[in-house]
PDB file of C-alpha atoms in Angstrom:
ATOM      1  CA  UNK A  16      31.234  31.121   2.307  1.00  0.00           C
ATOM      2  CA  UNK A  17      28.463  29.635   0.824  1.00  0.00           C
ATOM      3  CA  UNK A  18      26.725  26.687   2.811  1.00  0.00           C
ATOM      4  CA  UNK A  19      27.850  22.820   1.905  1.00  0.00           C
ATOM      5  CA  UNK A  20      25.187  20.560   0.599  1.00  0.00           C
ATOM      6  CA  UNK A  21      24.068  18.733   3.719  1.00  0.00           C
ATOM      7  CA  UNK A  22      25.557  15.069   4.277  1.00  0.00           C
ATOM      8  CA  UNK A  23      22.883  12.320   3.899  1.00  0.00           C
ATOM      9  CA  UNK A  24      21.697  10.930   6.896  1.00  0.00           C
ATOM     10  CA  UNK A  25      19.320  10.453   9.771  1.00  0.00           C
ATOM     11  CA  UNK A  26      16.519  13.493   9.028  1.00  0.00           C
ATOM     12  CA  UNK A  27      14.542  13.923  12.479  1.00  0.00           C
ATOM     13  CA  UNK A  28      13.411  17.312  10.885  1.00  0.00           C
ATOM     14  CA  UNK A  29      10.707  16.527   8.619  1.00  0.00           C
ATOM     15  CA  UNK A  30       8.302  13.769   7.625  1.00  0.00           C
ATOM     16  CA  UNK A  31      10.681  11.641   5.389  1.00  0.00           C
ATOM     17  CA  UNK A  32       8.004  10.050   4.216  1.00  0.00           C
ATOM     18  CA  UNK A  33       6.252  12.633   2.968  1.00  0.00           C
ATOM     19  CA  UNK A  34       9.390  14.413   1.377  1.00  0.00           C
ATOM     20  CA  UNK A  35      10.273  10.964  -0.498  1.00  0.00           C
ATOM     21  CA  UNK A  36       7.014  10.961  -1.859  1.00  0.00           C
ATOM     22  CA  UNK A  37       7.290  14.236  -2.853  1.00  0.00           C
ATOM     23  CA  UNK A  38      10.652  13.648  -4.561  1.00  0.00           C
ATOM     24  CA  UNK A  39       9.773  10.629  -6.090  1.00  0.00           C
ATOM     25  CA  UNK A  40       6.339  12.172  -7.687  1.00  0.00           C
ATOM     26  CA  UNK A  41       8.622  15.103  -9.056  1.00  0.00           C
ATOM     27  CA  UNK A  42      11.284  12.687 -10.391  1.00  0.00           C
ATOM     28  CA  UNK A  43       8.677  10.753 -12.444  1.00  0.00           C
ATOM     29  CA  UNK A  44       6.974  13.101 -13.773  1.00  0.00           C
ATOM     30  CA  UNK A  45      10.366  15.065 -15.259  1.00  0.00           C
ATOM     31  CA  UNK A  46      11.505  11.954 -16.358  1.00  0.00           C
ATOM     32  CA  UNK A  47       9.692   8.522 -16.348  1.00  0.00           C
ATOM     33  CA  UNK A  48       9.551   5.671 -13.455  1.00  0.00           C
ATOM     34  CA  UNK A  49      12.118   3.291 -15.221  1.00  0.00           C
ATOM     35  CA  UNK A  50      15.026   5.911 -15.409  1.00  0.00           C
ATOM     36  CA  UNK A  51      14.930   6.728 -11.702  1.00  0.00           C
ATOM     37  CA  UNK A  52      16.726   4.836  -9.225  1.00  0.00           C
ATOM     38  CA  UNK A  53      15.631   4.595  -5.126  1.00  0.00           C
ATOM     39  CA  UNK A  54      19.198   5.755  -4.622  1.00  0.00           C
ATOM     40  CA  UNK A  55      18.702   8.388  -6.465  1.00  0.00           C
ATOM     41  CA  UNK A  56      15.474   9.352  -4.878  1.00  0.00           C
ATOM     42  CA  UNK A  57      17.141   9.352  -1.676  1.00  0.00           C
ATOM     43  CA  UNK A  58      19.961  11.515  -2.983  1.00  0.00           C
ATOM     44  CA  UNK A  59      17.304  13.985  -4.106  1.00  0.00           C
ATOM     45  CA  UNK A  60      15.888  14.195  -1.074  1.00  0.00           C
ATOM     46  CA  UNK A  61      19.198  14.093   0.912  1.00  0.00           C
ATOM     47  CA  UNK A  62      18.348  11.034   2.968  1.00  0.00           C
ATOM     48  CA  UNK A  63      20.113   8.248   3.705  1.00  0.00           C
ATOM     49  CA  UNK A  64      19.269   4.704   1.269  1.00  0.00           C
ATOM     50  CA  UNK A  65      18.687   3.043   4.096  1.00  0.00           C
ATOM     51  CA  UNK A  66      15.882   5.338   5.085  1.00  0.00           C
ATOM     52  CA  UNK A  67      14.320   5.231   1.821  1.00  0.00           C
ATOM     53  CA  UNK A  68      14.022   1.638   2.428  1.00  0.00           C
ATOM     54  CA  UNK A  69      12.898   1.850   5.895  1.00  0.00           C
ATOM     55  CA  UNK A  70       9.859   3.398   4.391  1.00  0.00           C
ATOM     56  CA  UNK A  71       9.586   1.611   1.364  1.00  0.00           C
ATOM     57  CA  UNK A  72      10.509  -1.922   0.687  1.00  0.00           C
ATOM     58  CA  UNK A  73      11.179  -1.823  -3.096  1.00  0.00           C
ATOM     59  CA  UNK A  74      10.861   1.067  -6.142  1.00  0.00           C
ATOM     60  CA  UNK A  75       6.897  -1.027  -6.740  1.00  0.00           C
ATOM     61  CA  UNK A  76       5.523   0.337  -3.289  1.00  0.00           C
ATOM     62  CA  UNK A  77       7.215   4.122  -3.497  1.00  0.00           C
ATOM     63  CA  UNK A  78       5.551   4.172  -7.013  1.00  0.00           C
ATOM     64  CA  UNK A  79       2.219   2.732  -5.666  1.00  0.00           C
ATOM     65  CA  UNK A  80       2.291   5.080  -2.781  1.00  0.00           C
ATOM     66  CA  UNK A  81       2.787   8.131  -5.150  1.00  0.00           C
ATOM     67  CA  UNK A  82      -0.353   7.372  -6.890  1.00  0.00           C
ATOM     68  CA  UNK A  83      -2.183   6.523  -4.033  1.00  0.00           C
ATOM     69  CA  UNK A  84      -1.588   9.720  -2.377  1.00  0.00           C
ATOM     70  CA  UNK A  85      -3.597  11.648  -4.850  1.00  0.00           C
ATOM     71  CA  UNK A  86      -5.883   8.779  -6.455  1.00  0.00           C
ATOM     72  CA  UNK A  87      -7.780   8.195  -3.051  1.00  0.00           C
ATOM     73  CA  UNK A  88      -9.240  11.692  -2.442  1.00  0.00           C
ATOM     74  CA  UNK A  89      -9.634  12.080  -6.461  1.00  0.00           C
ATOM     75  CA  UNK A  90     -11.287   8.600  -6.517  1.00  0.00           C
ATOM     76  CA  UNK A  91     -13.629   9.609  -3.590  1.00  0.00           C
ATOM     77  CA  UNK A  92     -15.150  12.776  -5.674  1.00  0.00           C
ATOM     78  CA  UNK A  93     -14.894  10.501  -8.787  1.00  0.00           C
ATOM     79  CA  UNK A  94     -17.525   8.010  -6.592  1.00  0.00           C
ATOM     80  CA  UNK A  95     -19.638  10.561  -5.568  1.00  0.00           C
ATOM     81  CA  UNK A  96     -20.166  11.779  -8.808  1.00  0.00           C
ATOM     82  CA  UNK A  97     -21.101   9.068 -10.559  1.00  0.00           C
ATOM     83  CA  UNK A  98     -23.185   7.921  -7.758  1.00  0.00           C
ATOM     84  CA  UNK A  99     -25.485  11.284  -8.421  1.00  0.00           C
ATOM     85  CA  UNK A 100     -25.791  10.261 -12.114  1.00  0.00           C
ATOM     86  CA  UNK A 101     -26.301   6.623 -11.889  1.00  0.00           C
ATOM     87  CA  UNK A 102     -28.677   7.087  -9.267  1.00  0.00           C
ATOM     88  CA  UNK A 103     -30.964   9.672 -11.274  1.00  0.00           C
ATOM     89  CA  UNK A 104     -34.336   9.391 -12.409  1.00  0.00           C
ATOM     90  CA  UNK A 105     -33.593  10.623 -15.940  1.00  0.00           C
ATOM     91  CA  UNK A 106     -30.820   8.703 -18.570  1.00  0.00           C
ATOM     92  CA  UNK A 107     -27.448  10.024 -18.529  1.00  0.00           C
ATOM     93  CA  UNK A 108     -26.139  11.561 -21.463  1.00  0.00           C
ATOM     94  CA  UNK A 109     -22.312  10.388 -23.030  1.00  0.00           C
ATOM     95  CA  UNK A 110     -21.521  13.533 -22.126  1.00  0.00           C
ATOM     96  CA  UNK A 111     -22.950  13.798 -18.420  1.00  0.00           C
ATOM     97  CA  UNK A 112     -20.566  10.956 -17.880  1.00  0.00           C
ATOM     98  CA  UNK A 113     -17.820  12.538 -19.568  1.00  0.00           C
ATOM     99  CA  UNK A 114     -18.611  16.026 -17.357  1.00  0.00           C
ATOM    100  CA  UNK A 115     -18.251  13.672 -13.905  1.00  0.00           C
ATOM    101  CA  UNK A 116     -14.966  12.242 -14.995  1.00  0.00           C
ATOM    102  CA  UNK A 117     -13.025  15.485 -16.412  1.00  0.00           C
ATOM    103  CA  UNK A 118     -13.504  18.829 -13.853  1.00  0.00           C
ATOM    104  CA  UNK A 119     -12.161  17.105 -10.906  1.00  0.00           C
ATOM    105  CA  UNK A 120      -8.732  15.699 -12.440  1.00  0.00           C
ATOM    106  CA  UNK A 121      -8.374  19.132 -14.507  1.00  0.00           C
ATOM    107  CA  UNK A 122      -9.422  20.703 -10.999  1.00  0.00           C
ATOM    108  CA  UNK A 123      -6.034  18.848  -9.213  1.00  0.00           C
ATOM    109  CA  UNK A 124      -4.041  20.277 -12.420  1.00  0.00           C
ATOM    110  CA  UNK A 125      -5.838  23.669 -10.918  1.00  0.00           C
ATOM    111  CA  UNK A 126      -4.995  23.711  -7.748  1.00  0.00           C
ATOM    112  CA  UNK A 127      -1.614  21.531  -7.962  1.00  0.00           C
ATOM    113  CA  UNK A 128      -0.323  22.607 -11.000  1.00  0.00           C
ATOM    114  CA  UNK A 129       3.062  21.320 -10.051  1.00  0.00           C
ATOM    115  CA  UNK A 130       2.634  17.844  -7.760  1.00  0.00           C
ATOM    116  CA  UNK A 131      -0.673  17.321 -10.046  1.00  0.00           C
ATOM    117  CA  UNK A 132       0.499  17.533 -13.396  1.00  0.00           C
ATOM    118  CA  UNK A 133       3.829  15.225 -11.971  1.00  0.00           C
ATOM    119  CA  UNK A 134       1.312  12.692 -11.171  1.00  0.00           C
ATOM    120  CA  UNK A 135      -0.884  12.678 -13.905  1.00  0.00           C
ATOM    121  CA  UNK A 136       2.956  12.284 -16.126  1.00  0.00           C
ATOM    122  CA  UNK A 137       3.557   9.215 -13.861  1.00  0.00           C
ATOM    123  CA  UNK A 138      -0.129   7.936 -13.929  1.00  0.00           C
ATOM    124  CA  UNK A 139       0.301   8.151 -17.994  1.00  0.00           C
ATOM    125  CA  UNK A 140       3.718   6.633 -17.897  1.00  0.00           C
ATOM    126  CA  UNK A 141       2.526   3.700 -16.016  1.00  0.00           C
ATOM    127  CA  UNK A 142      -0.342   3.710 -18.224  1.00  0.00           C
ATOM    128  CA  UNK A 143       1.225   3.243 -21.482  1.00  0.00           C
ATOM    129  CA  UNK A 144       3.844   0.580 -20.328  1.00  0.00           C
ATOM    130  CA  UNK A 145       0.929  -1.590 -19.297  1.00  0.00           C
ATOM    131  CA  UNK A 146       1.631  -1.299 -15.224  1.00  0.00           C
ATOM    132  CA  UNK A 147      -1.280  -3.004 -13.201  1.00  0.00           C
ATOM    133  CA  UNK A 148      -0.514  -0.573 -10.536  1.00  0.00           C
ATOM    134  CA  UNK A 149      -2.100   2.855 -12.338  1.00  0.00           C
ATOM    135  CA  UNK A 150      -5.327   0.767 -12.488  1.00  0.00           C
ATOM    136  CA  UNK A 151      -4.880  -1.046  -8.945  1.00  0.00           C
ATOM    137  CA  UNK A 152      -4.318   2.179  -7.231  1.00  0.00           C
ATOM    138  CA  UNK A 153      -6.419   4.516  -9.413  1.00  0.00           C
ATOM    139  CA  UNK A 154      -9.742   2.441  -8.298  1.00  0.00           C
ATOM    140  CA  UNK A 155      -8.762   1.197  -5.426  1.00  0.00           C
ATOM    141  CA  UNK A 156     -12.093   0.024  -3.209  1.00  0.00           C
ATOM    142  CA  UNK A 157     -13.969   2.928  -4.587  1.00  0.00           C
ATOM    143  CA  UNK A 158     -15.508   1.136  -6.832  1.00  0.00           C
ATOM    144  CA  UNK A 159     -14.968   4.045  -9.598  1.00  0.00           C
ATOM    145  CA  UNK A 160     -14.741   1.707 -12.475  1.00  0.00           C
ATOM    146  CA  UNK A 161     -17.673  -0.253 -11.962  1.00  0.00           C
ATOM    147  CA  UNK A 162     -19.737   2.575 -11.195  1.00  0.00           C
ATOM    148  CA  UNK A 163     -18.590   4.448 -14.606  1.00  0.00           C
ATOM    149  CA  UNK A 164     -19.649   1.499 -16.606  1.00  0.00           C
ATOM    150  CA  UNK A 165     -22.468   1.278 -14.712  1.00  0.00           C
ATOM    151  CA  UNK A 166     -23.402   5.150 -16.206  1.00  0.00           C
ATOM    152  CA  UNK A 167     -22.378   4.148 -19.106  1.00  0.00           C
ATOM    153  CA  UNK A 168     -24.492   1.041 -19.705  1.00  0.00           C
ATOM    154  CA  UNK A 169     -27.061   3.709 -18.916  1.00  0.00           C
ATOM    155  CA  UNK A 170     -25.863   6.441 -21.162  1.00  0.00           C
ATOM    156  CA  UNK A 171     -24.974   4.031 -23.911  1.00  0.00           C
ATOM    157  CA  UNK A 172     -27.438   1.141 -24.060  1.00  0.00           C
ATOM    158  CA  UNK A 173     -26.990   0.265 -27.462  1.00  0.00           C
ATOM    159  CA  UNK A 174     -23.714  -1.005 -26.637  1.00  0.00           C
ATOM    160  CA  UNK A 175     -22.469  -4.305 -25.210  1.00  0.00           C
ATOM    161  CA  UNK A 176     -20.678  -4.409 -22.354  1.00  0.00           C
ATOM    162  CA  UNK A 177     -17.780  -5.640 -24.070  1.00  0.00           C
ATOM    163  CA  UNK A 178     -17.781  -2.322 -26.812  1.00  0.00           C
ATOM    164  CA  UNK A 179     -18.587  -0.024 -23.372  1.00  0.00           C
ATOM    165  CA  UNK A 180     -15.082  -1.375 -21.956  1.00  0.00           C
ATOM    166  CA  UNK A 181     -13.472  -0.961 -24.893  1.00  0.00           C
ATOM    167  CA  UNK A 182     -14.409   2.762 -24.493  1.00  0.00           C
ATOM    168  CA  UNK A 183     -14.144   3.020 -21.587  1.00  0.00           C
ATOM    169  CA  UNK A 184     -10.640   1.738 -21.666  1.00  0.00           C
ATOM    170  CA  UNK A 185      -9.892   4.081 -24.713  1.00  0.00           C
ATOM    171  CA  UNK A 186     -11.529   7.026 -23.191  1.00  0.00           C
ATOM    172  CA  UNK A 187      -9.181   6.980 -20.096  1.00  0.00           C
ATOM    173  CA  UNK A 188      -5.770   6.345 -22.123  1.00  0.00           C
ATOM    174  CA  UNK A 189      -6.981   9.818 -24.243  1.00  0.00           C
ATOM    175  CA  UNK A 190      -7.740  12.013 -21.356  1.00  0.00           C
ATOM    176  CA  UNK A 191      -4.674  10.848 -19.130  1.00  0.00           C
ATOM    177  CA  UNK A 192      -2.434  11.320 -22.092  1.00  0.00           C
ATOM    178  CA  UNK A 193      -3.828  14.827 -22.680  1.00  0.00           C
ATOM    179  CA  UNK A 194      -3.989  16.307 -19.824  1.00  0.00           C
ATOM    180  CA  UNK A 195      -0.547  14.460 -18.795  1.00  0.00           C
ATOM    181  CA  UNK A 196       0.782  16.737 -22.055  1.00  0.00           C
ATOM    182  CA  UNK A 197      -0.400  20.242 -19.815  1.00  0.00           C
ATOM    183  CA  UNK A 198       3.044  21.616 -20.579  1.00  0.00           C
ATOM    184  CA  UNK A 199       4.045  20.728 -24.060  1.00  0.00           C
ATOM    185  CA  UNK A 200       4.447  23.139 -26.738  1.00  0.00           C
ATOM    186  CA  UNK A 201       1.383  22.022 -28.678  1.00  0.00           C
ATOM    187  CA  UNK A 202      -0.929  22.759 -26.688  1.00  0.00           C
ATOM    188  CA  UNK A 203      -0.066  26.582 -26.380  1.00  0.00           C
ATOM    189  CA  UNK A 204       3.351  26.040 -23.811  1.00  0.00           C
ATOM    190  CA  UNK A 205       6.450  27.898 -23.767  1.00  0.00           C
ATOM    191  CA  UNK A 206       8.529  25.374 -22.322  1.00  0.00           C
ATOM    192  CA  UNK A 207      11.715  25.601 -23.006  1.00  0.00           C
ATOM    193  CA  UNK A 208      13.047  23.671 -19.815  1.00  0.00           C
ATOM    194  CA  UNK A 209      11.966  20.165 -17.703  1.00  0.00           C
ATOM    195  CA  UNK A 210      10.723  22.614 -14.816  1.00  0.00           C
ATOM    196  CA  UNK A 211       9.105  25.209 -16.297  1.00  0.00           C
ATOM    197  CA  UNK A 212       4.661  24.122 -16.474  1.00  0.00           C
ATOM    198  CA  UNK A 213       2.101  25.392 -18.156  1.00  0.00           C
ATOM    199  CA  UNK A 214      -0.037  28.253 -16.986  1.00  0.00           C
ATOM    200  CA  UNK A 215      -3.269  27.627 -16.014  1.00  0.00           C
ATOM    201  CA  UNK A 216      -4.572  28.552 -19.700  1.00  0.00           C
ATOM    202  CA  UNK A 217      -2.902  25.834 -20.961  1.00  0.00           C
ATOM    203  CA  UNK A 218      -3.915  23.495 -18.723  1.00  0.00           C
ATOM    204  CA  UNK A 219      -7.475  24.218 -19.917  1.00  0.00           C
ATOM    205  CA  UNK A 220      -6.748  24.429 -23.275  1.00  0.00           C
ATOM    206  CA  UNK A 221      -5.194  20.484 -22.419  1.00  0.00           C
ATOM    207  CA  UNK A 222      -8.274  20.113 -20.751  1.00  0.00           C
ATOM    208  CA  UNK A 223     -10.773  20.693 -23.836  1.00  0.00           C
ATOM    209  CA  UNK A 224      -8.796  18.192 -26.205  1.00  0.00           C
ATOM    210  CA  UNK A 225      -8.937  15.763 -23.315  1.00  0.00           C
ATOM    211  CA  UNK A 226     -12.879  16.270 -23.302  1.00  0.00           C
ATOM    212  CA  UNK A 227     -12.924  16.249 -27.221  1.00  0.00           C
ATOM    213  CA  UNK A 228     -11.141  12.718 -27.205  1.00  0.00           C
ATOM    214  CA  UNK A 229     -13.261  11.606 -24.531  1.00  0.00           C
ATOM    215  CA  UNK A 230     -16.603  12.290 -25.799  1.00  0.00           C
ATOM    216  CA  UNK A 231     -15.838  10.746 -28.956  1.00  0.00           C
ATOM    217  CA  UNK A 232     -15.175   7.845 -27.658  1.00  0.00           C
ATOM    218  CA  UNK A 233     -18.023   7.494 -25.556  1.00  0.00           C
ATOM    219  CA  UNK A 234     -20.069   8.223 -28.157  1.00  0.00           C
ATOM    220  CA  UNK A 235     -20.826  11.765 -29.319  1.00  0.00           C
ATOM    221  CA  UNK A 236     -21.187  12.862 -32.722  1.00  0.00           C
ATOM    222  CA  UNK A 237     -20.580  16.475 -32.548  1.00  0.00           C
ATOM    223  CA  UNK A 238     -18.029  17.859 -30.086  1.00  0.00           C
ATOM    224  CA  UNK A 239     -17.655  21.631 -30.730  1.00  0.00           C
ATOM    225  CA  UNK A 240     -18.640  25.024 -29.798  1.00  0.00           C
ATOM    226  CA  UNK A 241     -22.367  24.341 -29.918  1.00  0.00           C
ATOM    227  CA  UNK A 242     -22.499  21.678 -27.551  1.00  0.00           C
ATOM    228  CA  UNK A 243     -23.420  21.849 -24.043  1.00  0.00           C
ATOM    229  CA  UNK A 244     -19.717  21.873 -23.013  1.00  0.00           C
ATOM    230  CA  UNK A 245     -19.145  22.268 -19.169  1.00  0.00           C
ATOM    231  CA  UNK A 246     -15.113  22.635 -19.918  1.00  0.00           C
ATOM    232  CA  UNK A 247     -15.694  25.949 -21.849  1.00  0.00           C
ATOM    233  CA  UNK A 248     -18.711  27.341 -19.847  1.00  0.00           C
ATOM    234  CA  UNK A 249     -16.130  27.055 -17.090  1.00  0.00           C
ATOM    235  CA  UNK A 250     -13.262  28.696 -18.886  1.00  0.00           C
ATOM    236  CA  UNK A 251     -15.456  31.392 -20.295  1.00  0.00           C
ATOM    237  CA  UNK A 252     -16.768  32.466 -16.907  1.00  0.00           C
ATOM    238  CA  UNK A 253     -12.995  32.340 -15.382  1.00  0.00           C
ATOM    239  CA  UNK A 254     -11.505  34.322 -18.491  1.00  0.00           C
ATOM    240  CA  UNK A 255      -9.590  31.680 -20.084  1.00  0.00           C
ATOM    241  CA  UNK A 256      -8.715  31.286 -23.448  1.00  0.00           C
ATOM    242  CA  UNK A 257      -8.873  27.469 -24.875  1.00  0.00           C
ATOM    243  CA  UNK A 258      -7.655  25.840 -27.279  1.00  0.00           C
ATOM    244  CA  UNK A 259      -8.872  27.515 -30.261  1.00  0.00           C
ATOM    245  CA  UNK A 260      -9.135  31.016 -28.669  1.00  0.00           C
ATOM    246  CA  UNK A 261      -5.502  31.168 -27.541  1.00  0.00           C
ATOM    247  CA  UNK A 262      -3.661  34.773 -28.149  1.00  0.00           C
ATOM    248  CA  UNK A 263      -0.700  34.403 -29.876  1.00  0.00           C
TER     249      UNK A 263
END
């Protein structure tokens, strides 16, 4: 006889926390933030409403604590390496800056290919309706945004500040709406169903549009195969095909 779902309720198994978190991330990123409910959440996660709530006072802080979860280590290497190139004798290049930014997000994709590429969906979701908490809890008190500009205004000094935000601001929106697109068709998928991802091919394939978009932004005037190009040195040594050397 085949075992009955289990009855919400108290859950001194696990960390509910964590698993409505989980849940939540997974939810958004299948679907968007404004079509899921917290009661559906908790019926996801077969947990009681009121224990959703125990955790999290309203659908804001579940969402902010889904992006924090993953935006404060990312943010942290994000810091670190725009520290190196900010603090280094020679001028940055538009696309040193662009080479800080990219690996490590594309690296979560990597490693997470599930949770990450959920989050980076949500991230891109708040994004494009204009939420203040992608930006909130993407910098955080790292300091990440100030310290890109801050390359930037080195990188780019025949810019104002006002044309390096505008970049800057442009530059983000591309990259999180490419590689938030790791699993769609265009870029090489197969997907045929909500669940199923991208390999990791496609994911760098995703990743070397996102760097194309970038770059341009920031300033480049030739992004192709002759460039210095970090995303494809990387991909070459690893053995994997991008977006314009894709088997078909």
């Amino acid at each position: 006889m085949p075992e009955s779902r289990r009855r919400p309720g108290p859950r001194g198994d696990i960390d509910v926390r964590t698993l409505l978190i989980d849940t939540a991330e997974e939810l958004f990123g299948l679907t968007s933030v404004d079509a899921v409910s917290l009661r559906g959440i908790a019926r996801a996660a077969e947990v009681a409403p009121a224990a959703l709530t125990h955790h999290f006072t309203s659908k804001e802080a579940l969402v902010a604590a889904v992006i924090r979860r993953r935006s404060g280590p990312l943010g942290a290497t994000l810091r670190e390496r725009l520290q190196d190139l900010r603090d280094q004798p020679d001028a940055p290049t538009a696309g040193d800056l662009v080479g800080a930014i990219l690996p490590p997000v594309a690296n979560l994709l990597e490693s997470e290919p599930r949770g990450g590429l959920y989050w980076l969906k949500t991230l891109n979701s708040l994004a494009l309706r204009g939420s203040g908490i992608w930006a909130t809890e993407l910098s955080g008190d790292n300091g990440v945004p100030e310290l890109f500009l801050a390359v930037a205004a080195r990188a780019l000094p025949e810019l104002s500040e006002m044309e390096r935000r505008q970049r800057a601001v442009i530059a983000m929106f591309s990259m999180l709406a490419a590689l938030a697109g790791a699993d769609l068709p265009g870029y090489g998928g197969r997907r045929r169903r909500p669940r199923l991802l991208a390999p990791v091919g496609n994911i760098y394939q995703c990743w070397a549009a996102a760097r194309r978009a970038h770059s341009l932004w920031l300033g480049l005037e030739r992004v192709d195969g002759k460039l210095d190009d970090p995303v494809r040195s990387d991909a070459v040594t690893r053995g994997v095909p991008l977006a314009d050397e894709h088997p078909h």
